[in-house]
């Protein structure tokens, strides 16, 4: 941590900051510059949470050097982590993992048809929403428990592992029973209560980035899970919110590339939610893998024109087929 | 809803869209333009959730006219709503409501001293965090249940109504028992499960805007609460996340002004979280009231230099005193 | 400047960075921490432009402490600057300066009527666009030279100083001759060639913030002008571009408040371009003055329904009158 | 255009809007809905610039359907445009065009070495800055005219076409004489005066997207050039400004993919300015080509540690070599 003093800060003011630092058993080293003095703080093992030092007279600003995250960082664990779903499917392994399926589970027949088809076309896992976090209370909210049961049956029948999004701690038992991997959605990335409780289920977790979460906040959300003793976290970039609204969210591949350096966790991309329209899904999927992502999660629907949610961004079987071929 | 067709859309393509609309018992009116045809959809009572129409061949884009929110809108209820805390304090009444107190409740003595002081200086309500949603799992997470009990005791002793932030549905009973108003924080604005369950407690709710929530999403989060039968919602603008990071969040007074037109709900501003530094709290507080906000929530601490959280943005008693004077 | 080394940086790597710093006649002080070493660089008088140090092996990141701007900073000149237009009108003086007028100058009669009216209602200066920087080449581009001549005539007739926006260095002579203050618009804030040449005209300049310029970039654009020997710069905040697009641009009053601390230059706000709709102009104008701005620039039109540009955000005489009364 | 009336709009108010539309020789069709009336406007050939209609009593909002751009759109010209530099190099042709070179031209020897090397490694064109638009007036501003002369000599010696950034209309003759393609930088994308004058030089133009320009504004800036009669425009996405500042700018590949649909113009990406750090350049370059870009512009320096500008994001010859191999 570096404490930058105002250029008119008095010696007494500097001293009182130094004393406050030393009271925390840290070392404070003065760096007198031409314009002002800065105070370098060392000796800390972790991030120092000292916003209050701003209140000392003469302090201009505080600059943090130590990152807040630890367990997720590559400095803590240099080699890539692998998150294993079963003997054939591992995130962070050699081949990218492809997750496909409908936005919402609508019926047993629908999910069965989609699961059979996407598996045949090369998907490794089946996605499908049972509880839908919708911005409007009047939108279709999902089949809920029934949806998870359908997913479980389809999974057994077809032999494909599953993932679905949890939205409340009330659903913990159901997800434990019915799914192979649990998704925490963008809107709940900052729901720390949910993060901690899902972490304890001891299932692999797909953690989506909040739509305006910084890289540091995203990694800290994963840190909450690792800190509960669950190392099986796969990150997912799904587009961030910016001034540009020609497409729904901007897929942030800068941060995917940087996370591959900063963290040992696998990370995949979701081109469907980033694009918001089916015709941009394939190019963004290819870009995601080109930048180094460990997999994809894409929406595929048997009949997008009649989908109960997000039809506009779902691939048909044909377009999913040609995407897989191009990859 | 307006469906814009591509300029090369065929008559057959236009017809098949018209048919799909009519199947929903809506009216579809063609508007042939010089470059392309648009299809006006009328007859709907509510927002039409038809992203899937994008999948019809020949469709270029879909433009929504009807807003998704209803109960919160001024078209639904033209006159201002009032949210009453007790016989003296009403949000949306003549005088702005001033809420003050520490970021975190640290001890009975601390909260008692602050409550006594801010009440004497003109605060209407006492704020204080018992459960703190912190980005890092290693930051101070609050006194939790003990904090709420302290708050309740202080409230009775001093005679000042209280507000605190809820972060999990596990805490519902405690909040029902100990607080006069419940805050849903920015990070939980999209936690629909929490919104619905808190709504049912039948207590006034302060709903903070998510840090990158649009006005529409913000109003829809309130709509979730009203839709559960609880009309006692006060909105709170606390700064949005933008490219500009010289200060923590940019206080969005455009949206405060627009919400006063669009919605009948009271809205207050939180200059402390917007500024992130104590010296900007007073000017932003004044600006908030000037634009028409119905109140303020500000952080005040007896000893900001030793606060356990957010000390950098807390006012001292002296600066709170001069703020109140200037207002 | 602080150079943060990777936690695995070798002693040799650290030494080679230290040497490179010392070659620049600066001092390099090692700050060994628990996780990694940082190197504090002191002895510099100005900002050090050393992005290239990132290329040294073992370097993780570089953190700048010294700000890039100097002449515009309050550390350089603690007392408020005043920019004087004539004996009655001074930006940064006791009273806020009110600038009013149409978006575009449309005719002599139009401008004369508006000038007469706004002066009578309390405006200090007359605004009006002659060269309009329009996003589309097909939009009305202004009356150009004729517009400036009209403005000059109206100014003499009514006795009100004028301001208009320059968009090209070809127009320097015309602006020197016809206007009392020259506006550099948001789209040209980063047009350094224009900044330098307008600076030399020795006229007061109104510098608008670019729509996504950070505070530092904004102040550096002003620094370009001061560095040419022209201290008469008034800053103008006119709304920034964010994800929120319910209104055109979000008026960033955080940055206005912070600039009042960081810089000695006067700053005004433009609620018309921030709001983009006439009904929000008055509340935002009041908020701007409440936060401490030194003036306002607002669009007023005799007949907004028939304005050739930006009619949607122009006040009528009546609404301008009531705004002035409320202020 | 769709004019949405307030739900309490009177018949008289609706009529007066209809009349105003008809006065413009357009057709106004009423679409009475359950909540409110909308008025569909047809008969226009181009975008209707009628912000002023907002001022009519009873109008709630205006929704534009027709895009403002025309010449650049794929509806105007369905097949891909090709921009030819010489008989071997064509943007929009089969192979992506690779542009490489230093941020700034520093000397004849430096540029000669870099040109020779990047050509041998597979670059098609040489980039190099002679006039540098720097945020700070105190940063190195380029060798200016001398830089262009150096570039011209190097180009002839090595036989590689060149591109450099123009920053002022004063430089038109020099660029006409010395370069094969002219770059308009992100900071000047909205400098319409420069756009129009460079357009008339009849040279191919590389137009960079402004750092917060929407897709529509970006295409309209190109429209300014085409509208002057110069069709040889190559677009360049170089990262947009968002809340996420772990890397310098977020490379917006959503918009690259969408522009390939909306416009016939070639588009390339600049991973160096997007990343701001050399280690992310290669993954972003690969992602850019994967999404469908027609080329790359990357910074390569013989000695990044001693570069006079932007050294932190420059590739060495070795890393450029391995990038080319991976592509």
GROMACS .gro file of N, CA and C in nm, chain C residues 175-256:
model
  246
  829UNK      N    1  -1.374   3.356  -3.577
  829UNK     CA    2  -1.409   3.354  -3.435
  829UNK      C    3  -1.340   3.467  -3.361
  830UNK      N    4  -1.219   3.499  -3.400
  830UNK     CA    5  -1.147   3.609  -3.335
  830UNK      C    6  -1.227   3.738  -3.353
  831UNK      N    7  -1.281   3.754  -3.473
  831UNK     CA    8  -1.350   3.878  -3.506
  831UNK      C    9  -1.489   3.887  -3.443
  832UNK      N   10  -1.561   3.773  -3.444
  832UNK     CA   11  -1.704   3.782  -3.415
  832UNK      C   12  -1.749   3.741  -3.275
  833UNK      N   13  -1.669   3.670  -3.199
  833UNK     CA   14  -1.722   3.620  -3.071
  833UNK      C   15  -1.639   3.668  -2.952
  834UNK      N   16  -1.703   3.665  -2.836
  834UNK     CA   17  -1.634   3.709  -2.714
  834UNK      C   18  -1.567   3.594  -2.641
  835UNK      N   19  -1.618   3.474  -2.662
  835UNK     CA   20  -1.562   3.355  -2.597
  835UNK      C   21  -1.576   3.243  -2.699
  836UNK      N   22  -1.480   3.152  -2.702
  836UNK     CA   23  -1.485   3.045  -2.802
  836UNK      C   24  -1.506   2.911  -2.732
  837UNK      N   25  -1.600   2.835  -2.783
  837UNK     CA   26  -1.626   2.703  -2.725
  837UNK      C   27  -1.552   2.595  -2.803
  838UNK      N   28  -1.484   2.506  -2.730
  838UNK     CA   29  -1.433   2.384  -2.791
  838UNK      C   30  -1.525   2.273  -2.744
  839UNK      N   31  -1.588   2.207  -2.839
  839UNK     CA   32  -1.694   2.113  -2.805
  839UNK      C   33  -1.640   1.978  -2.759
  840UNK      N   34  -1.731   1.897  -2.707
  840UNK     CA   35  -1.694   1.765  -2.653
  840UNK      C   36  -1.621   1.681  -2.757
  841UNK      N   37  -1.665   1.687  -2.883
  841UNK     CA   38  -1.605   1.601  -2.986
  841UNK      C   39  -1.465   1.646  -3.023
  842UNK      N   40  -1.430   1.770  -2.990
  842UNK     CA   41  -1.296   1.819  -3.022
  842UNK      C   42  -1.206   1.834  -2.900
  843UNK      N   43  -1.249   1.786  -2.784
  843UNK     CA   44  -1.165   1.802  -2.665
  843UNK      C   45  -1.029   1.737  -2.684
  844UNK      N   46  -1.025   1.633  -2.766
  844UNK     CA   47  -0.899   1.563  -2.791
  844UNK      C   48  -0.836   1.604  -2.925
  845UNK      N   49  -0.884   1.712  -2.984
  845UNK     CA   50  -0.826   1.764  -3.108
  845UNK      C   51  -0.717   1.864  -3.067
  846UNK      N   52  -0.598   1.810  -3.040
  846UNK     CA   53  -0.494   1.891  -2.977
  846UNK      C   54  -0.446   2.004  -3.067
  847UNK      N   55  -0.450   1.980  -3.197
  847UNK     CA   56  -0.412   2.083  -3.292
  847UNK      C   57  -0.504   2.205  -3.276
  848UNK      N   58  -0.633   2.179  -3.267
  848UNK     CA   59  -0.729   2.288  -3.249
  848UNK      C   60  -0.708   2.357  -3.114
  849UNK      N   61  -0.688   2.278  -3.011
  849UNK     CA   62  -0.667   2.335  -2.877
  849UNK      C   63  -0.552   2.436  -2.879
  850UNK      N   64  -0.441   2.396  -2.939
  850UNK     CA   65  -0.322   2.481  -2.937
  850UNK      C   66  -0.342   2.609  -3.018
  851UNK      N   67  -0.410   2.596  -3.131
  851UNK     CA   68  -0.427   2.715  -3.215
  851UNK      C   69  -0.531   2.811  -3.158
  852UNK      N   70  -0.638   2.758  -3.103
  852UNK     CA   71  -0.738   2.847  -3.042
  852UNK      C   72  -0.676   2.916  -2.920
  853UNK      N   73  -0.592   2.843  -2.848
  853UNK     CA   74  -0.528   2.900  -2.729
  853UNK      C   75  -0.455   3.030  -2.763
  854UNK      N   76  -0.394   3.032  -2.877
  854UNK     CA   77  -0.311   3.149  -2.914
  854UNK      C   78  -0.393   3.271  -2.953
  855UNK      N   79  -0.524   3.256  -2.972
  855UNK     CA   80  -0.606   3.371  -3.011
  855UNK      C   81  -0.622   3.471  -2.898
  856UNK      N   82  -0.590   3.426  -2.778
  856UNK     CA   83  -0.599   3.516  -2.663
  856UNK      C   84  -0.742   3.559  -2.635
  857UNK      N   85  -0.832   3.466  -2.650
  857UNK     CA   86  -0.973   3.489  -2.611
  857UNK      C   87  -1.007   3.389  -2.500
  858UNK      N   88  -1.104   3.421  -2.417
  858UNK     CA   89  -1.149   3.320  -2.319
  858UNK      C   90  -1.205   3.197  -2.392
  859UNK      N   91  -1.180   3.081  -2.335
  859UNK     CA   92  -1.221   2.955  -2.398
  859UNK      C   93  -1.311   2.876  -2.305
  860UNK      N   94  -1.421   2.825  -2.360
  860UNK     CA   95  -1.504   2.731  -2.285
  860UNK      C   96  -1.470   2.592  -2.337
  861UNK      N   97  -1.414   2.508  -2.250
  861UNK     CA   98  -1.369   2.376  -2.293
  861UNK      C   99  -1.465   2.270  -2.241
  862UNK      N  100  -1.535   2.204  -2.332
  862UNK     CA  101  -1.630   2.100  -2.290
  862UNK      C  102  -1.559   1.967  -2.274
  863UNK      N  103  -1.605   1.891  -2.178
  863UNK     CA  104  -1.549   1.760  -2.153
  863UNK      C  105  -1.593   1.661  -2.261
  864UNK      N  106  -1.498   1.583  -2.311
  864UNK     CA  107  -1.532   1.477  -2.406
  864UNK      C  108  -1.627   1.379  -2.342
  865UNK      N  109  -1.708   1.313  -2.424
  865UNK     CA  110  -1.816   1.236  -2.364
  865UNK      C  111  -1.769   1.112  -2.288
  866UNK      N  112  -1.644   1.074  -2.311
  866UNK     CA  113  -1.590   0.967  -2.225
  866UNK      C  114  -1.451   1.002  -2.176
  867UNK      N  115  -1.425   1.131  -2.161
  867UNK     CA  116  -1.295   1.174  -2.110
  867UNK      C  117  -1.292   1.159  -1.958
  868UNK      N  118  -1.184   1.104  -1.906
  868UNK     CA  119  -1.168   1.100  -1.762
  868UNK      C  120  -1.137   1.240  -1.711
  869UNK      N  121  -1.149   1.258  -1.580
  869UNK     CA  122  -1.113   1.388  -1.522
  869UNK      C  123  -0.971   1.425  -1.561
  870UNK      N  124  -0.881   1.330  -1.556
  870UNK     CA  125  -0.741   1.362  -1.587
  870UNK      C  126  -0.724   1.406  -1.732
  871UNK      N  127  -0.791   1.338  -1.823
  871UNK     CA  128  -0.781   1.378  -1.964
  871UNK      C  129  -0.841   1.516  -1.987
  872UNK      N  130  -0.950   1.542  -1.917
  872UNK     CA  131  -1.018   1.671  -1.928
  872UNK      C  132  -0.923   1.783  -1.882
  873UNK      N  133  -0.862   1.762  -1.767
  873UNK     CA  134  -0.771   1.864  -1.715
  873UNK      C  135  -0.647   1.876  -1.804
  874UNK      N  136  -0.604   1.765  -1.863
  874UNK     CA  137  -0.487   1.774  -1.952
  874UNK      C  138  -0.520   1.850  -2.081
  875UNK      N  139  -0.644   1.841  -2.127
  875UNK     CA  140  -0.682   1.919  -2.244
  875UNK      C  141  -0.673   2.068  -2.210
  876UNK      N  142  -0.718   2.103  -2.089
  876UNK     CA  143  -0.704   2.242  -2.044
  876UNK      C  144  -0.556   2.278  -2.029
  877UNK      N  145  -0.477   2.183  -1.983
  877UNK     CA  146  -0.332   2.206  -1.967
  877UNK      C  147  -0.268   2.245  -2.101
  878UNK      N  148  -0.315   2.181  -2.210
  878UNK     CA  149  -0.266   2.219  -2.344
  878UNK      C  150  -0.285   2.369  -2.369
  879UNK      N  151  -0.401   2.419  -2.327
  879UNK     CA  152  -0.430   2.561  -2.353
  879UNK      C  153  -0.345   2.651  -2.263
  880UNK      N  154  -0.341   2.619  -2.134
  880UNK     CA  155  -0.260   2.700  -2.043
  880UNK      C  156  -0.113   2.697  -2.082
  881UNK      N  157  -0.070   2.582  -2.131
  881UNK     CA  158   0.070   2.566  -2.171
  881UNK      C  159   0.107   2.652  -2.291
  882UNK      N  160   0.004   2.698  -2.365
  882UNK     CA  161   0.029   2.791  -2.476
  882UNK      C  162   0.026   2.935  -2.428
  883UNK      N  163   0.008   2.955  -2.299
  883UNK     CA  164   0.011   3.090  -2.246
  883UNK      C  165  -0.125   3.156  -2.226
  884UNK      N  166  -0.233   3.079  -2.245
  884UNK     CA  167  -0.367   3.134  -2.228
  884UNK      C  168  -0.432   3.077  -2.102
  885UNK      N  169  -0.442   3.160  -1.997
  885UNK     CA  170  -0.497   3.108  -1.871
  885UNK      C  171  -0.649   3.116  -1.862
  886UNK      N  172  -0.713   3.175  -1.966
  886UNK     CA  173  -0.857   3.204  -1.955
  886UNK      C  174  -0.943   3.087  -2.002
  887UNK      N  175  -0.939   2.980  -1.925
  887UNK     CA  176  -1.014   2.860  -1.960
  887UNK      C  177  -1.125   2.837  -1.858
  888UNK      N  178  -1.246   2.817  -1.908
  888UNK     CA  179  -1.358   2.776  -1.824
  888UNK      C  180  -1.393   2.633  -1.868
  889UNK      N  181  -1.400   2.541  -1.772
  889UNK     CA  182  -1.435   2.403  -1.803
  889UNK      C  183  -1.586   2.388  -1.809
  890UNK      N  184  -1.634   2.288  -1.879
  890UNK     CA  185  -1.778   2.264  -1.886
  890UNK      C  186  -1.810   2.115  -1.885
  891UNK      N  187  -1.881   2.072  -1.783
  891UNK     CA  188  -1.928   1.933  -1.775
  891UNK      C  189  -2.064   1.925  -1.844
  892UNK      N  190  -2.078   1.831  -1.939
  892UNK     CA  191  -2.200   1.825  -2.021
  892UNK      C  192  -2.258   1.685  -2.028
  893UNK      N  193  -2.217   1.602  -1.932
  893UNK     CA  194  -2.275   1.467  -1.931
  893UNK      C  195  -2.178   1.367  -1.992
  894UNK      N  196  -2.169   1.250  -1.931
  894UNK     CA  197  -2.081   1.147  -1.981
  894UNK      C  198  -2.162   1.030  -2.035
  895UNK      N  199  -2.095   0.950  -2.114
  895UNK     CA  200  -2.159   0.836  -2.177
  895UNK      C  201  -2.145   0.714  -2.087
  896UNK      N  202  -2.256   0.651  -2.054
  896UNK     CA  203  -2.254   0.534  -1.968
  896UNK      C  204  -2.349   0.429  -2.026
  897UNK      N  205  -2.364   0.319  -1.954
  897UNK     CA  206  -2.460   0.215  -1.995
  897UNK      C  207  -2.603   0.266  -1.987
  898UNK      N  208  -2.630   0.368  -1.905
  898UNK     CA  209  -2.767   0.414  -1.883
  898UNK      C  210  -2.807   0.509  -1.994
  899UNK      N  211  -2.906   0.469  -2.072
  899UNK     CA  212  -2.940   0.550  -2.187
  899UNK      C  213  -3.086   0.594  -2.187
  900UNK      N  214  -3.145   0.599  -2.067
  900UNK     CA  215  -3.280   0.655  -2.055
  900UNK      C  216  -3.276   0.805  -2.081
  901UNK      N  217  -3.165   0.866  -2.046
  901UNK     CA  218  -3.144   1.007  -2.082
  901UNK      C  219  -3.015   1.010  -2.163
  902UNK      N  220  -2.988   1.123  -2.230
  902UNK     CA  221  -2.880   1.121  -2.330
  902UNK      C  222  -2.742   1.096  -2.270
  903UNK      N  223  -2.703   1.178  -2.173
  903UNK     CA  224  -2.573   1.165  -2.109
  903UNK      C  225  -2.594   1.187  -1.960
  904UNK      N  226  -2.516   1.122  -1.876
  904UNK     CA  227  -2.535   1.140  -1.732
  904UNK      C  228  -2.448   1.257  -1.685
  905UNK      N  229  -2.513   1.357  -1.628
  905UNK     CA  230  -2.440   1.473  -1.577
  905UNK      C  231  -2.353   1.428  -1.460
  906UNK      N  232  -2.223   1.444  -1.474
  906UNK     CA  233  -2.130   1.387  -1.375
  906UNK      C  234  -2.091   1.494  -1.273
  907UNK      N  235  -2.173   1.506  -1.169
  907UNK     CA  236  -2.147   1.609  -1.069
  907UNK      C  237  -2.040   1.565  -0.970
  908UNK      N  238  -2.015   1.433  -0.959
  908UNK     CA  239  -1.899   1.389  -0.880
  908UNK      C  240  -1.774   1.459  -0.930
  909UNK      N  241  -1.756   1.457  -1.061
  909UNK     CA  242  -1.633   1.512  -1.117
  909UNK      C  243  -1.631   1.664  -1.106
  910UNK      N  244  -1.747   1.728  -1.115
  910UNK     CA  245  -1.750   1.873  -1.092
  910UNK      C  246  -1.701   1.903  -0.951
   0.00000   0.00000   0.00000
